[in-house]
């Protein structure tokens, strides 16, 4: 809008053309590149009204080249068609690819119909390596489709019932609600089957996550665990993809902050991310939070390591991690929600007490470092 105003001081019609072109341009380039293109249009285009308006309408080859010139990194539009074919080959179905503003920390969990990828990748500074990052992001999104993140039946019904029982106000003495009974186990696989009388409503992961008292906390935990499950399934199914997956894992490992540098509210999520996505916690994390790391590794191994692990297993693992985290993680809007679109209706009553408990735990770990 500020650019439009600046251009309007020179040419109102050109400003309108720039505004109309902005949506299409920003799907392919970063905002800084768009700004440089707009300013170039004011200074380098000959003072001809028609030529200026054509430039800002992206109607000329020169304007298009100016928009993309000098851009560091690999733009999505240069590889979008190839990535679409790649995803369709993995999933066997047509999908849409939509741009994101930047590279996400984890793959988004969307609707199973659209894959969101960054409009520009410049993580490595080399086109080949940046394309491999695009492949990994696309493979993760395709894996959500292929490996049943969006399924709405079968084992999900059993998971829904177990978690519903665990948080039923009338069931204050619930037993181990996160271990599915033997009668729910399908003898043909390790997946869980349904009860004889399933709920009438349609069950997906979103419906199950709504059962948790602190739904925002549950959604964030689920998003990390589900990305970890998809990563494991991709490694098991597509051996040729492991090289690219390992490249990105090593890159993430190098760029993670030290655990002691993080706010206490983010420590549990960082530990979970390391265990699920980095193949294990880093040395500093084990030093200060060895017990928590050990419990997280046990949960991930029990629920997500089987070749047949489903989204229902991720939900059951979410219940375990939720029980571990809820006493030390405040429920507030400062904690970024995982990319699972959902309404925000969680209470913030326990923020101060939960933060204080985590600070006390962190203080107890300091002498071990000495």
Coordinates of C-alpha atoms in Angstrom, one line a residue:
X1 CA 0.0 0.0 0.0
X2 CA 2.8 2.4 0.7
X3 CA 4.3 1.6 -2.7
X4 CA 1.0 2.2 -4.3
X5 CA 0.8 5.6 -2.6
X6 CA 4.3 6.5 -3.7
X7 CA 3.6 5.6 -7.4
X8 CA 0.2 7.4 -7.2
X9 CA 2.1 10.7 -6.6
X10 CA 3.5 10.2 -10.1
X11 CA 0.9 8.4 -12.0
X12 CA -2.5 7.3 -10.5
X13 CA -3.2 4.7 -13.3
X14 CA 0.2 3.2 -12.9
X15 CA -0.3 2.9 -9.1
X16 CA -3.6 1.1 -9.7
X17 CA -1.9 -1.3 -12.2
X18 CA 0.9 -2.0 -9.6
X19 CA -1.7 -2.7 -7.0
X20 CA -3.5 -5.2 -9.3
X21 CA -0.3 -6.9 -10.1
X22 CA 0.9 -7.2 -6.5
X23 CA -1.0 -10.4 -5.7
X24 CA 0.4 -12.3 -8.7
X25 CA 3.9 -10.9 -8.2
X26 CA 4.1 -11.7 -4.5
X27 CA 3.2 -15.3 -5.2
X28 CA 6.5 -15.7 -6.9
X29 CA 9.0 -13.2 -5.3
X30 CA 9.7 -11.9 -1.8
X31 CA 8.3 -8.6 -0.7
X32 CA 11.8 -7.0 -0.9
X33 CA 12.2 -8.1 -4.6
X34 CA 8.7 -6.6 -5.3
X35 CA 9.7 -3.3 -3.7
X36 CA 12.9 -3.1 -5.7
X37 CA 10.9 -3.8 -8.9
X38 CA 8.4 -1.1 -8.1
X39 CA 11.0 1.5 -7.4
X40 CA 12.9 0.5 -10.5
X41 CA 9.7 1.2 -12.5
X42 CA 9.6 4.8 -11.2
X43 CA 13.2 5.6 -12.0
X44 CA 14.3 3.5 -15.0
X45 CA 11.1 3.4 -17.2
X46 CA 11.0 6.2 -19.7
X47 CA 8.6 9.0 -18.8
X48 CA 5.9 7.7 -21.1
X49 CA 2.6 7.2 -19.4
X50 CA 1.7 4.2 -21.5
X51 CA 5.1 2.5 -21.0
X52 CA 5.0 3.1 -17.3
X53 CA 1.5 1.5 -17.0
X54 CA 2.5 -1.5 -19.0
X55 CA 5.5 -2.0 -16.8
X56 CA 3.4 -2.0 -13.6
X57 CA 0.8 -4.3 -15.2
X58 CA 3.6 -6.9 -15.9
X59 CA 2.6 -6.9 -19.5
X60 CA 6.1 -6.6 -20.9
X61 CA 9.0 -9.0 -21.0
X62 CA 11.3 -6.4 -19.6
X63 CA 9.0 -5.8 -16.6
X64 CA 8.9 -9.6 -15.9
X65 CA 12.6 -9.9 -16.1
X66 CA 13.1 -6.9 -13.9
X67 CA 10.8 -8.5 -11.2
X68 CA 12.9 -11.6 -11.2
X69 CA 16.4 -10.2 -11.8
X70 CA 18.8 -10.2 -9.0
X71 CA 16.7 -12.6 -6.9
X72 CA 18.8 -14.8 -4.7
X73 CA 17.5 -18.3 -4.3
X74 CA 15.2 -20.6 -6.2
X75 CA 11.7 -19.2 -6.9
X76 CA 8.7 -21.6 -6.7
X77 CA 7.4 -20.6 -10.1
X78 CA 10.6 -22.0 -11.7
X79 CA 10.0 -25.5 -10.3
X80 CA 6.3 -25.5 -9.6
X81 CA 5.2 -27.7 -12.5
X82 CA 8.0 -30.2 -11.8
X83 CA 7.0 -30.4 -8.1
X84 CA 3.4 -30.8 -9.0
X85 CA 4.3 -33.8 -11.2
X86 CA 6.5 -35.2 -8.4
X87 CA 3.7 -35.0 -5.8
X88 CA 1.2 -36.5 -8.2
X89 CA 3.5 -39.4 -8.9
X90 CA 3.8 -40.0 -5.1
X91 CA 0.2 -39.7 -4.2
X92 CA -1.6 -40.7 -7.4
X93 CA -3.9 -37.7 -7.3
X94 CA -3.9 -34.1 -8.6
X95 CA -3.1 -31.4 -6.0
X96 CA -2.8 -27.6 -6.0
X97 CA 0.4 -25.9 -5.0
X98 CA 0.0 -22.6 -3.2
X99 CA 2.9 -20.3 -2.1
X100 CA 3.9 -19.4 1.4
X101 CA 5.7 -16.3 2.4
X102 CA 8.7 -18.1 3.8
X103 CA 10.2 -21.5 4.5
X104 CA 8.3 -23.0 7.5
X105 CA 9.9 -24.7 10.5
X106 CA 7.7 -27.7 9.8
X107 CA 5.5 -28.8 7.0
X108 CA 2.0 -27.4 7.2
X109 CA -0.9 -29.6 7.9
X110 CA -3.7 -28.3 5.7
X111 CA -6.7 -29.8 4.0
X112 CA -5.2 -32.6 2.0
X113 CA -6.0 -30.8 -1.3
X114 CA -3.5 -28.0 -1.4
X115 CA 0.2 -28.2 -0.8
X116 CA 1.8 -25.0 0.6
X117 CA 5.4 -24.3 -0.4
X118 CA 7.5 -21.2 0.1
X119 CA 7.5 -18.8 -2.8
X120 CA 11.3 -18.6 -2.6
X121 CA 13.9 -20.9 -1.2
X122 CA 17.4 -19.6 -0.4
X123 CA 18.5 -21.8 2.5
X124 CA 21.7 -23.1 1.0
X125 CA 22.5 -20.5 -1.7
X126 CA 22.9 -23.2 -4.3
X127 CA 20.1 -24.0 -6.7
X128 CA 20.6 -27.8 -6.5
X129 CA 20.4 -27.9 -2.7
X130 CA 17.5 -25.4 -2.6
X131 CA 15.6 -27.7 -5.0
X132 CA 16.3 -30.7 -2.8
X133 CA 14.7 -28.7 0.1
X134 CA 11.6 -28.1 -2.2
X135 CA 11.5 -31.8 -2.8
X136 CA 11.5 -32.6 0.9
X137 CA 8.8 -30.1 1.7
X138 CA 6.7 -31.4 -1.2
X139 CA 7.3 -35.0 -0.2
X140 CA 6.2 -34.3 3.4
X141 CA 3.0 -32.7 2.1
X142 CA 2.4 -35.6 -0.3
X143 CA 3.1 -38.0 2.6
X144 CA 0.2 -36.4 4.6
X145 CA -2.1 -37.4 1.8
X146 CA -0.5 -40.9 1.1
X147 CA -0.2 -42.0 4.7
X148 CA -3.6 -41.0 5.9
X149 CA -3.3 -37.7 7.9
X150 CA -6.8 -36.8 6.6
X151 CA -8.6 -40.2 7.0
X152 CA -12.0 -40.1 8.7
X153 CA -12.7 -43.6 9.9
X154 CA -11.3 -46.9 11.2
X155 CA -8.6 -46.4 13.9
X156 CA -9.6 -42.8 14.4
X157 CA -12.9 -43.9 16.0
X158 CA -11.1 -45.9 18.6
X159 CA -8.7 -43.0 19.3
X160 CA -11.6 -40.6 19.6
X161 CA -13.3 -42.9 22.1
X162 CA -10.2 -43.4 24.2
X163 CA -9.4 -39.7 24.5
X164 CA -13.1 -38.8 25.0
X165 CA -13.2 -41.2 28.0
X166 CA -9.9 -39.9 29.4
X167 CA -11.3 -36.3 29.6
X168 CA -14.9 -37.2 30.5
X169 CA -15.7 -35.1 33.6
X170 CA -17.6 -38.0 35.0
X171 CA -14.7 -40.4 34.5
X172 CA -12.4 -39.0 37.2
X173 CA -10.8 -42.3 37.9
X174 CA -10.2 -43.3 34.2
X175 CA -7.7 -46.1 33.7
X176 CA -5.1 -46.1 31.0
X177 CA -7.3 -44.5 28.3
X178 CA -4.3 -44.1 25.9
X179 CA -3.8 -47.8 25.5
X180 CA -6.4 -49.2 23.1
X181 CA -8.0 -52.5 24.2
X182 CA -7.1 -55.7 22.5
X183 CA -10.5 -56.1 20.9
X184 CA -9.7 -53.0 18.9
X185 CA -6.5 -54.4 17.3
X186 CA -6.8 -55.6 13.7
X187 CA -5.1 -59.1 13.5
X188 CA -4.1 -58.3 9.9
X189 CA -2.0 -55.3 10.9
X190 CA -0.7 -53.4 13.9
X191 CA -3.3 -50.6 13.4
X192 CA -6.2 -50.2 15.7
X193 CA -9.7 -51.2 14.5
X194 CA -13.1 -49.7 15.4
X195 CA -15.5 -50.5 18.1
X196 CA -18.7 -52.4 17.3
X197 CA -20.8 -49.3 17.6
X198 CA -18.9 -46.4 16.2
X199 CA -19.9 -42.7 16.8
X200 CA -22.4 -41.4 14.3
X201 CA -20.4 -38.3 13.5
X202 CA -17.6 -38.1 11.0
X203 CA -14.2 -38.4 12.8
X204 CA -11.0 -36.8 11.7
X205 CA -7.9 -35.6 13.6
X206 CA -9.5 -32.2 14.1
X207 CA -12.5 -33.7 15.9
X208 CA -10.2 -35.7 18.2
X209 CA -8.1 -32.7 19.1
X210 CA -11.1 -30.7 20.1
X211 CA -11.6 -33.2 23.0
X212 CA -8.5 -32.0 24.9
X213 CA -9.1 -29.4 27.6
X214 CA -6.3 -27.3 26.2
X215 CA -6.9 -27.8 22.5
X216 CA -4.2 -25.3 21.4
X217 CA -1.5 -27.3 23.3
X218 CA -2.8 -30.5 21.8
X219 CA -2.8 -29.1 18.3
X220 CA 0.8 -28.0 18.5
X221 CA 1.9 -31.3 19.9
X222 CA 0.0 -33.2 17.3
X223 CA 1.5 -31.2 14.4
X224 CA 5.1 -32.0 15.5
X225 CA 4.4 -35.6 16.1
X226 CA 2.5 -36.0 12.8
X227 CA 5.3 -34.5 10.9
X228 CA 7.6 -36.9 12.6
X229 CA 5.4 -39.9 11.7
X230 CA 5.3 -38.7 8.0
X231 CA 9.1 -38.4 8.0
X232 CA 9.5 -42.0 9.3
X233 CA 7.0 -43.3 6.8
X234 CA 8.8 -41.6 3.9
X235 CA 12.1 -43.0 5.0
X236 CA 10.6 -46.5 5.2
X237 CA 8.7 -46.3 1.9
X238 CA 11.1 -44.3 -0.3
X239 CA 14.7 -45.3 0.3
X240 CA 15.8 -43.0 -2.5
X241 CA 14.5 -40.0 -0.7
X242 CA 16.6 -40.6 2.5
X243 CA 19.5 -38.7 1.1
X244 CA 17.5 -35.5 0.7
X245 CA 15.7 -36.1 4.1
X246 CA 19.1 -36.5 5.8
X247 CA 20.4 -33.3 4.1
X248 CA 17.6 -31.2 5.5
X249 CA 17.8 -32.9 8.9
X250 CA 21.5 -32.1 9.2
X251 CA 20.8 -28.5 8.1
X252 CA 18.1 -28.2 10.8
X253 CA 20.4 -29.7 13.4
X254 CA 23.1 -27.1 12.7
X255 CA 20.7 -24.2 12.9
X256 CA 18.8 -25.1 16.1
X257 CA 19.4 -22.7 19.0
X258 CA 21.0 -23.9 22.3
X259 CA 18.3 -25.2 24.6
X260 CA 19.4 -22.7 27.4
X261 CA 18.9 -19.8 25.0
X262 CA 15.2 -20.4 24.5
X263 CA 12.3 -19.0 26.6
X264 CA 11.1 -21.5 29.1
X265 CA 7.7 -21.7 27.4
X266 CA 9.3 -23.0 24.2
X267 CA 11.7 -25.6 25.7
X268 CA 9.2 -28.5 25.7
X269 CA 8.3 -27.9 22.1
X270 CA 12.0 -27.7 21.1
X271 CA 12.7 -31.0 22.8
X272 CA 9.8 -32.6 21.0
X273 CA 10.9 -31.2 17.7
X274 CA 14.5 -32.5 18.2
X275 CA 13.3 -36.0 19.2
X276 CA 10.8 -36.3 16.3
X277 CA 12.4 -34.4 13.4
X278 CA 16.2 -34.5 14.1
X279 CA 16.5 -38.2 14.9
X280 CA 17.2 -37.5 18.6
X281 CA 17.8 -34.7 21.1
X282 CA 21.0 -32.7 20.9
X283 CA 23.7 -33.2 23.6
X284 CA 22.8 -29.9 25.4
X285 CA 19.2 -30.9 25.6
X286 CA 20.0 -34.3 27.1
X287 CA 22.3 -32.7 29.6
X288 CA 19.7 -30.3 31.0
X289 CA 16.5 -32.3 30.3
X290 CA 17.5 -35.9 30.2
X291 CA 14.5 -37.4 31.8
X292 CA 12.0 -35.5 29.6
X293 CA 14.0 -36.4 26.5
X294 CA 14.0 -40.1 27.5
X295 CA 10.2 -40.0 28.0
X296 CA 9.6 -38.4 24.7
X297 CA 11.9 -40.9 22.9
X298 CA 9.9 -43.7 24.5
X299 CA 6.6 -42.3 23.3
X300 CA 7.9 -41.7 19.8
X301 CA 9.3 -45.2 19.6
X302 CA 6.1 -46.9 21.0
X303 CA 3.7 -45.1 18.7
X304 CA 5.4 -43.7 15.6
X305 CA 8.2 -46.2 14.6
X306 CA 6.0 -49.0 13.3
X307 CA 5.8 -49.2 9.5
X308 CA 2.0 -49.3 9.9
X309 CA 1.8 -46.3 12.2
X310 CA -1.3 -44.2 11.4
X311 CA -2.7 -40.8 12.3
X312 CA -4.6 -42.6 15.1
X313 CA -1.2 -43.6 16.6
X314 CA -0.1 -40.0 16.4
X315 CA -3.3 -38.9 18.3
X316 CA -2.6 -41.5 21.0
X317 CA 1.0 -40.3 21.2
X318 CA -0.4 -36.7 21.4
X319 CA -2.3 -37.8 24.5
X320 CA 0.9 -39.1 26.2
X321 CA 2.9 -36.0 25.4
X322 CA 0.0 -33.8 26.4
X323 CA 0.0 -35.4 29.8
X324 CA 3.7 -34.8 30.1
X325 CA 3.6 -31.2 28.9
X326 CA 0.4 -29.8 30.4
X327 CA 1.9 -29.2 33.8
X328 CA 4.8 -27.1 32.5
X329 CA 3.5 -25.4 29.3
X330 CA 1.4 -22.3 29.7
X331 CA -1.6 -21.9 27.4
X332 CA -1.2 -18.5 25.9
X333 CA -1.2 -16.8 22.5
X334 CA 2.6 -16.2 22.6
X335 CA 3.1 -19.9 21.8
X336 CA 2.9 -20.3 18.0
X337 CA 0.2 -22.7 17.0
X338 CA 1.1 -25.5 14.6
X339 CA -0.4 -25.2 11.2
X340 CA -3.7 -27.0 11.9
X341 CA -6.4 -24.4 11.3
X342 CA -8.7 -24.3 14.3
X343 CA -10.5 -21.8 16.5
X344 CA -8.7 -20.4 19.5
X345 CA -10.8 -20.9 22.6
X346 CA -8.4 -22.2 25.3
X347 CA -8.1 -20.6 28.7
X348 CA -5.0 -18.9 30.0
X349 CA -5.5 -19.4 33.7
X350 CA -2.4 -21.5 34.3
X351 CA 0.2 -19.4 32.6
X352 CA 2.1 -18.1 35.7
X353 CA 2.1 -21.3 37.7
X354 CA 3.1 -23.4 34.7
X355 CA 6.0 -21.1 33.8
X356 CA 7.2 -21.0 37.3
X357 CA 7.2 -24.8 37.5
X358 CA 9.4 -25.0 34.4
X359 CA 11.7 -22.4 35.7
X360 CA 12.2 -24.4 38.9
X361 CA 13.0 -27.5 36.8
X362 CA 15.5 -25.6 34.7
X363 CA 17.1 -24.2 37.9
X364 CA 17.5 -27.7 39.3
X365 CA 19.4 -28.8 36.2
X366 CA 22.0 -26.0 36.3
X367 CA 24.3 -27.7 38.9
X368 CA 24.6 -30.7 36.6
X369 CA 26.3 -28.5 34.0
X370 CA 29.0 -27.5 36.5

